[in-house]
Every structure is written in C-alpha cells, then in structure tokens.
Amino acid sequence: MYVVIAGGGKVGWNLARELIEKGHEVTLIEQTRTRYLTIEEELEHAVQYGDSTEMWVLERAGIQRAELVVAVTGDDEDNILICQMAREKYDVQRTIARVNNPRNRELFELLGVSPVVSATDLILRLIEHEVPSFGLVHLLDLHAERLEIVEVEVTAGAPAADSRVADVAMPDGSLIISVLRQGTGFVPKPDTVIEVGDEVLVVLDPGLEAGITSLFATPA
C-alpha cells in the first residue's frame, strides 16, 4: 500500500516509521525545515519538504497513486483541506484526518472528511473504560453508517440484570452483540442470562445511549 502522510510531528513520524517497518511504501511531508532535516536523517527519501496544502507538493509526493492519505498536521483547517483535495482532486478513496480540537469534529463531518481521529476522545474513552462510574463507553462510532458500538457494565438492580437476552426490552434500533464475562467474550443466545458484572456490547442507532444505560446500569 502507498501512503502519503501530511505532517511530520510525533504522530506523523511514528506512523511513517511503523508503516515502513510493516512493508508499506510511505511519503511523509513536513513543512518546517529543521523538522524535515531531522526526520530525513532517519527516513531519508521517504520524507519530503513542503506545505501539504499545496497541490504541487502533494503531486511531487505522488498523491495521484496514493491508496491512503493521512492528514495529521497540527492545524485542523489544513487537515480538512488536505483530505478534501485528496478525495476530490486526486480521487483518493481512503483518507484519515486528525482532529486537534474535538470541538471541530462536527465541522470535519459536515464537510465530508472522515474518518477522523481525536486523541482527546481516545483518552476519554480509555478513562471511561477504566472508571466504572462513567457507565456507558463508546467503543466505535460509524458516522457514515449512522451506527455506534457501546459497552456497558451490568450493575445490581438494573432492569436487565438476571434476565434472559430474549426478555430484555431493548430499544428499537439496538442489538446485544456480545457479552464479556470474567475476561471471556461470547455471542449470547436468546436464553443467555445477563449477570451482574457482565460487560455487554451493543450496536445501536445514535441517540439511544440513555435508554441502553438505563437498562443495564443503575445510577451511581
């Protein structure tokens, strides 16, 4: 796979290194001269100097044949522009953009730039996963498909506790897809009994989170 990465910060540099080690062809573009020279000492011909928002820079990097473009600069507007140009000008089918400010996520989605990755959101999800009082944890948001996968721990006194899967009154647009019990995951059957302490994975339409939480987790 040929990948063009825009932005030679820690994320871009490490990503380029890992992809190269896995046997992929990579071109990393960095616009700060001193940073470029530092990266060049390691990556040599796999890094180019220039502004990734300039078409001639992208073309010099071979974006015309890129199978994936990853925009991880420190500027959200640049990341949006790079992904838009990759898709609309050069017909790159797959792009990934970094969101530096989570408040800009909706702007990325409004402009059709997806998927997007936010370090803040990823860390928040780790915190949610490690702190049970947070209740429901978002594991995956499929914005284009309008689906989510969430995890929720079953607490004592919750309506679904000690009930068969078939008897749990799941909201329309939601489905239990897996149960994690004592470190082991399995796909439940209709007669599987949901136990206190189980971690239940649910696929659902956006907006149903409150209903899922009320079924499986009592208020802390």
mmCIF file of C-alpha atoms in Angstrom:
data_model
loop_
_atom_site.group_PDB
_atom_site.id
_atom_site.type_symbol
_atom_site.label_atom_id
_atom_site.label_comp_id
_atom_site.label_asym_id
_atom_site.label_seq_id
_atom_site.Cartn_x
_atom_site.Cartn_y
_atom_site.Cartn_z
ATOM 1 C CA MET A 1 0.000 0.000 0.000
ATOM 2 C CA TYR A 2 1.233 3.511 -0.830
ATOM 3 C CA VAL A 3 0.504 6.057 1.894
ATOM 4 C CA VAL A 4 1.011 9.828 1.876
ATOM 5 C CA ILE A 5 1.239 11.344 5.367
ATOM 6 C CA ALA A 6 0.873 15.096 5.830
ATOM 7 C CA GLY A 7 2.562 16.356 8.987
ATOM 8 C CA GLY A 8 5.888 15.284 10.460
ATOM 9 C CA GLY A 9 5.120 15.756 14.131
ATOM 10 C CA LYS A 10 5.403 12.897 16.602
ATOM 11 C CA VAL A 11 2.229 11.263 15.255
ATOM 12 C CA GLY A 12 3.193 11.508 11.593
ATOM 13 C CA TRP A 13 6.806 10.469 12.127
ATOM 14 C CA ASN A 14 5.954 7.460 14.274
ATOM 15 C CA LEU A 15 3.173 6.439 11.910
ATOM 16 C CA ALA A 16 5.520 6.617 8.928
ATOM 17 C CA ARG A 17 8.124 4.565 10.769
ATOM 18 C CA GLU A 18 5.638 1.851 11.725
ATOM 19 C CA LEU A 19 4.142 1.621 8.228
ATOM 20 C CA ILE A 20 7.578 1.345 6.643
ATOM 21 C CA GLU A 21 8.529 -1.409 9.084
ATOM 22 C CA LYS A 22 5.362 -3.273 8.049
ATOM 23 C CA GLY A 23 6.479 -3.149 4.420
ATOM 24 C CA HIS A 24 4.336 -0.287 3.113
ATOM 25 C CA GLU A 25 5.584 2.488 0.835
ATOM 26 C CA VAL A 26 5.318 5.866 2.546
ATOM 27 C CA THR A 27 5.969 9.519 1.785
ATOM 28 C CA LEU A 28 5.890 11.873 4.761
ATOM 29 C CA ILE A 29 5.519 15.609 4.058
ATOM 30 C CA GLU A 30 6.818 18.163 6.586
ATOM 31 C CA GLN A 31 6.811 21.931 6.099
ATOM 32 C CA THR A 32 9.169 23.006 8.900
ATOM 33 C CA ARG A 33 12.693 22.913 7.516
ATOM 34 C CA THR A 34 14.509 21.989 10.724
ATOM 35 C CA ARG A 35 11.999 19.242 11.483
ATOM 36 C CA TYR A 36 12.278 17.919 7.940
ATOM 37 C CA LEU A 37 16.074 17.705 8.184
ATOM 38 C CA THR A 38 15.828 15.802 11.473
ATOM 39 C CA ILE A 39 13.358 13.277 10.058
ATOM 40 C CA GLU A 40 15.404 12.914 6.873
ATOM 41 C CA GLU A 41 18.322 11.556 8.886
ATOM 42 C CA GLU A 42 16.187 8.501 9.662
ATOM 43 C CA LEU A 43 13.642 8.187 6.845
ATOM 44 C CA GLU A 44 15.848 9.548 4.031
ATOM 45 C CA HIS A 45 13.928 9.506 0.720
ATOM 46 C CA ALA A 46 10.611 8.671 2.486
ATOM 47 C CA VAL A 47 10.247 12.291 3.677
ATOM 48 C CA GLN A 48 9.764 15.411 1.554
ATOM 49 C CA TYR A 49 9.894 19.090 2.447
ATOM 50 C CA GLY A 50 6.905 21.280 1.662
ATOM 51 C CA ASP A 51 3.430 22.540 2.545
ATOM 52 C CA SER A 52 0.901 19.720 2.231
ATOM 53 C CA THR A 53 -1.888 22.156 1.378
ATOM 54 C CA GLU A 54 -0.101 22.989 -1.900
ATOM 55 C CA MET A 55 -1.149 20.811 -4.838
ATOM 56 C CA TRP A 56 2.299 20.745 -6.389
ATOM 57 C CA VAL A 57 3.741 19.437 -3.126
ATOM 58 C CA LEU A 58 1.145 16.662 -2.977
ATOM 59 C CA GLU A 59 1.768 15.805 -6.626
ATOM 60 C CA ARG A 60 5.515 15.668 -6.066
ATOM 61 C CA ALA A 61 4.805 13.184 -3.272
ATOM 62 C CA GLY A 62 2.858 11.024 -5.720
ATOM 63 C CA ILE A 63 -0.637 11.557 -4.369
ATOM 64 C CA GLN A 64 -2.025 10.535 -7.769
ATOM 65 C CA ARG A 65 -1.221 6.901 -6.952
ATOM 66 C CA ALA A 66 -1.784 7.031 -3.196
ATOM 67 C CA GLU A 67 -4.116 4.418 -1.757
ATOM 68 C CA LEU A 68 -4.387 6.261 1.561
ATOM 69 C CA VAL A 69 -3.794 9.865 2.633
ATOM 70 C CA VAL A 70 -3.363 10.623 6.339
ATOM 71 C CA ALA A 71 -3.533 14.278 7.449
ATOM 72 C CA VAL A 72 -2.038 14.686 10.922
ATOM 73 C CA THR A 73 -0.785 18.274 10.936
ATOM 74 C CA GLY A 74 -1.322 20.469 13.979
ATOM 75 C CA ASP A 75 -3.885 22.593 12.116
ATOM 76 C CA ASP A 76 -7.444 21.290 11.714
ATOM 77 C CA GLU A 77 -8.169 23.544 8.737
ATOM 78 C CA ASP A 78 -5.120 22.164 6.926
ATOM 79 C CA ASN A 79 -6.175 18.593 7.675
ATOM 80 C CA ILE A 80 -9.634 19.250 6.252
ATOM 81 C CA LEU A 81 -8.221 20.862 3.119
ATOM 82 C CA ILE A 82 -5.686 18.082 2.521
ATOM 83 C CA CYS A 83 -8.332 15.354 2.767
ATOM 84 C CA GLN A 84 -10.758 17.266 0.564
ATOM 85 C CA MET A 85 -8.118 17.751 -2.127
ATOM 86 C CA ALA A 86 -7.097 14.096 -1.910
ATOM 87 C CA ARG A 87 -10.664 12.931 -2.462
ATOM 88 C CA GLU A 88 -11.994 15.500 -4.902
ATOM 89 C CA LYS A 89 -8.904 16.425 -6.933
ATOM 90 C CA TYR A 90 -6.949 13.173 -6.929
ATOM 91 C CA ASP A 91 -9.721 10.604 -6.349
ATOM 92 C CA VAL A 92 -8.050 9.047 -3.313
ATOM 93 C CA GLN A 93 -10.651 6.671 -1.912
ATOM 94 C CA ARG A 94 -9.365 6.479 1.663
ATOM 95 C CA THR A 95 -8.372 9.376 3.892
ATOM 96 C CA ILE A 96 -7.880 9.725 7.636
ATOM 97 C CA ALA A 97 -7.735 13.084 9.397
ATOM 98 C CA ARG A 98 -6.502 14.099 12.817
ATOM 99 C CA VAL A 99 -8.758 16.399 14.858
ATOM 100 C CA ASN A 100 -6.683 18.540 17.194
ATOM 101 C CA ASN A 101 -9.671 20.289 18.764
ATOM 102 C CA PRO A 102 -12.588 17.885 19.462
ATOM 103 C CA ARG A 103 -14.994 20.813 19.043
ATOM 104 C CA ASN A 104 -14.113 20.785 15.341
ATOM 105 C CA ARG A 105 -15.255 17.186 14.813
ATOM 106 C CA GLU A 106 -18.671 18.260 13.550
ATOM 107 C CA LEU A 107 -17.018 20.591 11.036
ATOM 108 C CA PHE A 108 -14.970 17.695 9.642
ATOM 109 C CA GLU A 109 -18.094 15.575 9.319
ATOM 110 C CA LEU A 110 -20.141 18.419 7.814
ATOM 111 C CA LEU A 111 -17.511 18.813 5.097
ATOM 112 C CA GLY A 112 -17.435 15.079 4.412
ATOM 113 C CA VAL A 113 -13.994 14.442 5.910
ATOM 114 C CA SER A 114 -14.000 11.025 7.590
ATOM 115 C CA PRO A 115 -12.912 9.024 9.410
ATOM 116 C CA VAL A 116 -11.396 11.415 11.924
ATOM 117 C CA VAL A 117 -9.192 10.645 14.925
ATOM 118 C CA SER A 118 -9.142 12.742 18.094
ATOM 119 C CA ALA A 119 -6.502 11.970 20.729
ATOM 120 C CA THR A 120 -8.691 13.688 23.328
ATOM 121 C CA ASP A 121 -11.646 11.426 22.521
ATOM 122 C CA LEU A 122 -9.453 8.314 22.586
ATOM 123 C CA ILE A 123 -8.071 9.173 26.022
ATOM 124 C CA LEU A 124 -11.564 9.973 27.303
ATOM 125 C CA ARG A 125 -12.767 6.549 26.172
ATOM 126 C CA LEU A 126 -9.888 4.893 27.998
ATOM 127 C CA ILE A 127 -10.846 6.806 31.138
ATOM 128 C CA GLU A 128 -14.484 5.765 30.712
ATOM 129 C CA HIS A 129 -13.399 2.149 30.307
ATOM 130 C CA GLU A 130 -11.254 2.193 33.435
ATOM 131 C CA VAL A 131 -13.704 4.102 35.647
ATOM 132 C CA PRO A 132 -16.965 2.133 36.036
ATOM 133 C CA SER A 133 -18.874 5.167 37.319
ATOM 134 C CA PHE A 134 -18.840 6.537 33.771
ATOM 135 C CA GLY A 135 -21.333 3.803 32.849
ATOM 136 C CA LEU A 136 -21.565 3.528 29.087
ATOM 137 C CA VAL A 137 -18.394 3.542 26.963
ATOM 138 C CA HIS A 138 -18.357 4.373 23.245
ATOM 139 C CA LEU A 139 -16.142 1.795 21.539
ATOM 140 C CA LEU A 140 -16.798 2.698 17.906
ATOM 141 C CA ASP A 141 -18.691 5.427 16.052
ATOM 142 C CA LEU A 142 -19.521 4.666 12.426
ATOM 143 C CA HIS A 143 -20.690 8.118 11.434
ATOM 144 C CA ALA A 144 -21.232 7.406 7.747
ATOM 145 C CA GLU A 145 -23.289 4.294 8.564
ATOM 146 C CA ARG A 146 -25.028 6.028 11.499
ATOM 147 C CA LEU A 147 -24.200 3.204 13.902
ATOM 148 C CA GLU A 148 -22.401 3.005 17.229
ATOM 149 C CA ILE A 149 -20.971 0.178 19.308
ATOM 150 C CA VAL A 150 -21.009 0.752 23.055
ATOM 151 C CA GLU A 151 -20.021 -1.202 26.137
ATOM 152 C CA VAL A 152 -21.900 -1.043 29.420
ATOM 153 C CA GLU A 153 -21.318 -2.930 32.663
ATOM 154 C CA VAL A 154 -24.371 -4.553 34.207
ATOM 155 C CA THR A 155 -24.939 -3.348 37.761
ATOM 156 C CA ALA A 156 -27.035 -4.776 40.587
ATOM 157 C CA GLY A 157 -30.644 -3.653 40.418
ATOM 158 C CA ALA A 158 -30.558 -2.830 36.710
ATOM 159 C CA PRO A 159 -33.666 -3.950 34.763
ATOM 160 C CA ALA A 160 -31.620 -6.293 32.542
ATOM 161 C CA ALA A 161 -29.728 -7.957 35.399
ATOM 162 C CA ASP A 162 -30.623 -11.657 35.834
ATOM 163 C CA SER A 163 -32.827 -11.532 32.725
ATOM 164 C CA ARG A 164 -32.630 -13.643 29.579
ATOM 165 C CA VAL A 165 -31.420 -11.800 26.489
ATOM 166 C CA ALA A 166 -34.759 -12.532 24.804
ATOM 167 C CA ASP A 167 -36.598 -10.838 27.690
ATOM 168 C CA VAL A 168 -34.548 -7.629 27.763
ATOM 169 C CA ALA A 169 -36.673 -4.784 26.372
ATOM 170 C CA MET A 170 -34.035 -3.362 24.020
ATOM 171 C CA PRO A 171 -34.972 -0.067 22.310
ATOM 172 C CA ASP A 172 -35.793 -0.307 18.610
ATOM 173 C CA GLY A 173 -32.572 0.166 16.683
ATOM 174 C CA SER A 174 -30.324 -1.638 19.184
ATOM 175 C CA LEU A 175 -28.986 -5.177 19.495
ATOM 176 C CA ILE A 176 -26.815 -7.050 22.005
ATOM 177 C CA ILE A 177 -23.869 -8.447 20.031
ATOM 178 C CA SER A 178 -21.527 -9.770 22.728
ATOM 179 C CA VAL A 179 -21.113 -10.375 26.436
ATOM 180 C CA LEU A 180 -17.799 -10.221 28.290
ATOM 181 C CA ARG A 181 -17.826 -12.343 31.446
ATOM 182 C CA GLN A 182 -14.772 -12.941 33.660
ATOM 183 C CA GLY A 183 -12.431 -11.915 30.872
ATOM 184 C CA THR A 184 -14.038 -14.077 28.192
ATOM 185 C CA GLY A 185 -16.282 -12.811 25.421
ATOM 186 C CA PHE A 186 -19.064 -14.736 23.714
ATOM 187 C CA VAL A 187 -22.057 -14.149 21.462
ATOM 188 C CA PRO A 188 -25.151 -14.596 23.633
ATOM 189 C CA LYS A 189 -28.120 -16.779 22.739
ATOM 190 C CA PRO A 190 -31.733 -15.762 23.369
ATOM 191 C CA ASP A 191 -31.775 -17.823 26.576
ATOM 192 C CA THR A 192 -28.436 -16.470 27.875
ATOM 193 C CA VAL A 193 -28.953 -14.847 31.284
ATOM 194 C CA ILE A 194 -27.361 -11.418 31.732
ATOM 195 C CA GLU A 195 -25.475 -11.401 35.033
ATOM 196 C CA VAL A 196 -24.357 -8.570 37.294
ATOM 197 C CA GLY A 197 -20.783 -7.664 36.372
ATOM 198 C CA ASP A 198 -21.148 -8.669 32.726
ATOM 199 C CA GLU A 199 -19.872 -6.175 30.173
ATOM 200 C CA VAL A 200 -22.424 -6.037 27.381
ATOM 201 C CA LEU A 201 -21.587 -4.818 23.881
ATOM 202 C CA VAL A 202 -24.464 -3.248 21.990
ATOM 203 C CA VAL A 203 -24.751 -1.965 18.421
ATOM 204 C CA LEU A 204 -27.255 0.859 18.176
ATOM 205 C CA ASP A 205 -28.531 3.842 16.271
ATOM 206 C CA PRO A 206 -27.154 7.183 17.521
ATOM 207 C CA GLY A 207 -29.222 8.780 20.247
ATOM 208 C CA LEU A 208 -30.217 5.597 22.076
ATOM 209 C CA GLU A 209 -27.426 5.702 24.657
ATOM 210 C CA ALA A 210 -29.602 6.871 27.551
ATOM 211 C CA GLY A 211 -32.062 4.026 27.033
ATOM 212 C CA ILE A 212 -29.276 1.452 26.957
ATOM 213 C CA THR A 213 -27.685 2.852 30.106
ATOM 214 C CA SER A 214 -30.992 2.770 31.989
ATOM 215 C CA LEU A 215 -31.438 -0.897 31.094
ATOM 216 C CA PHE A 216 -28.056 -2.187 32.163
ATOM 217 C CA ALA A 217 -26.645 0.258 34.718
ATOM 218 C CA THR A 218 -28.345 1.801 37.719
ATOM 219 C CA PRO A 219 -27.273 5.379 38.606
ATOM 220 C CA ALA A 220 -24.010 5.552 40.592
#
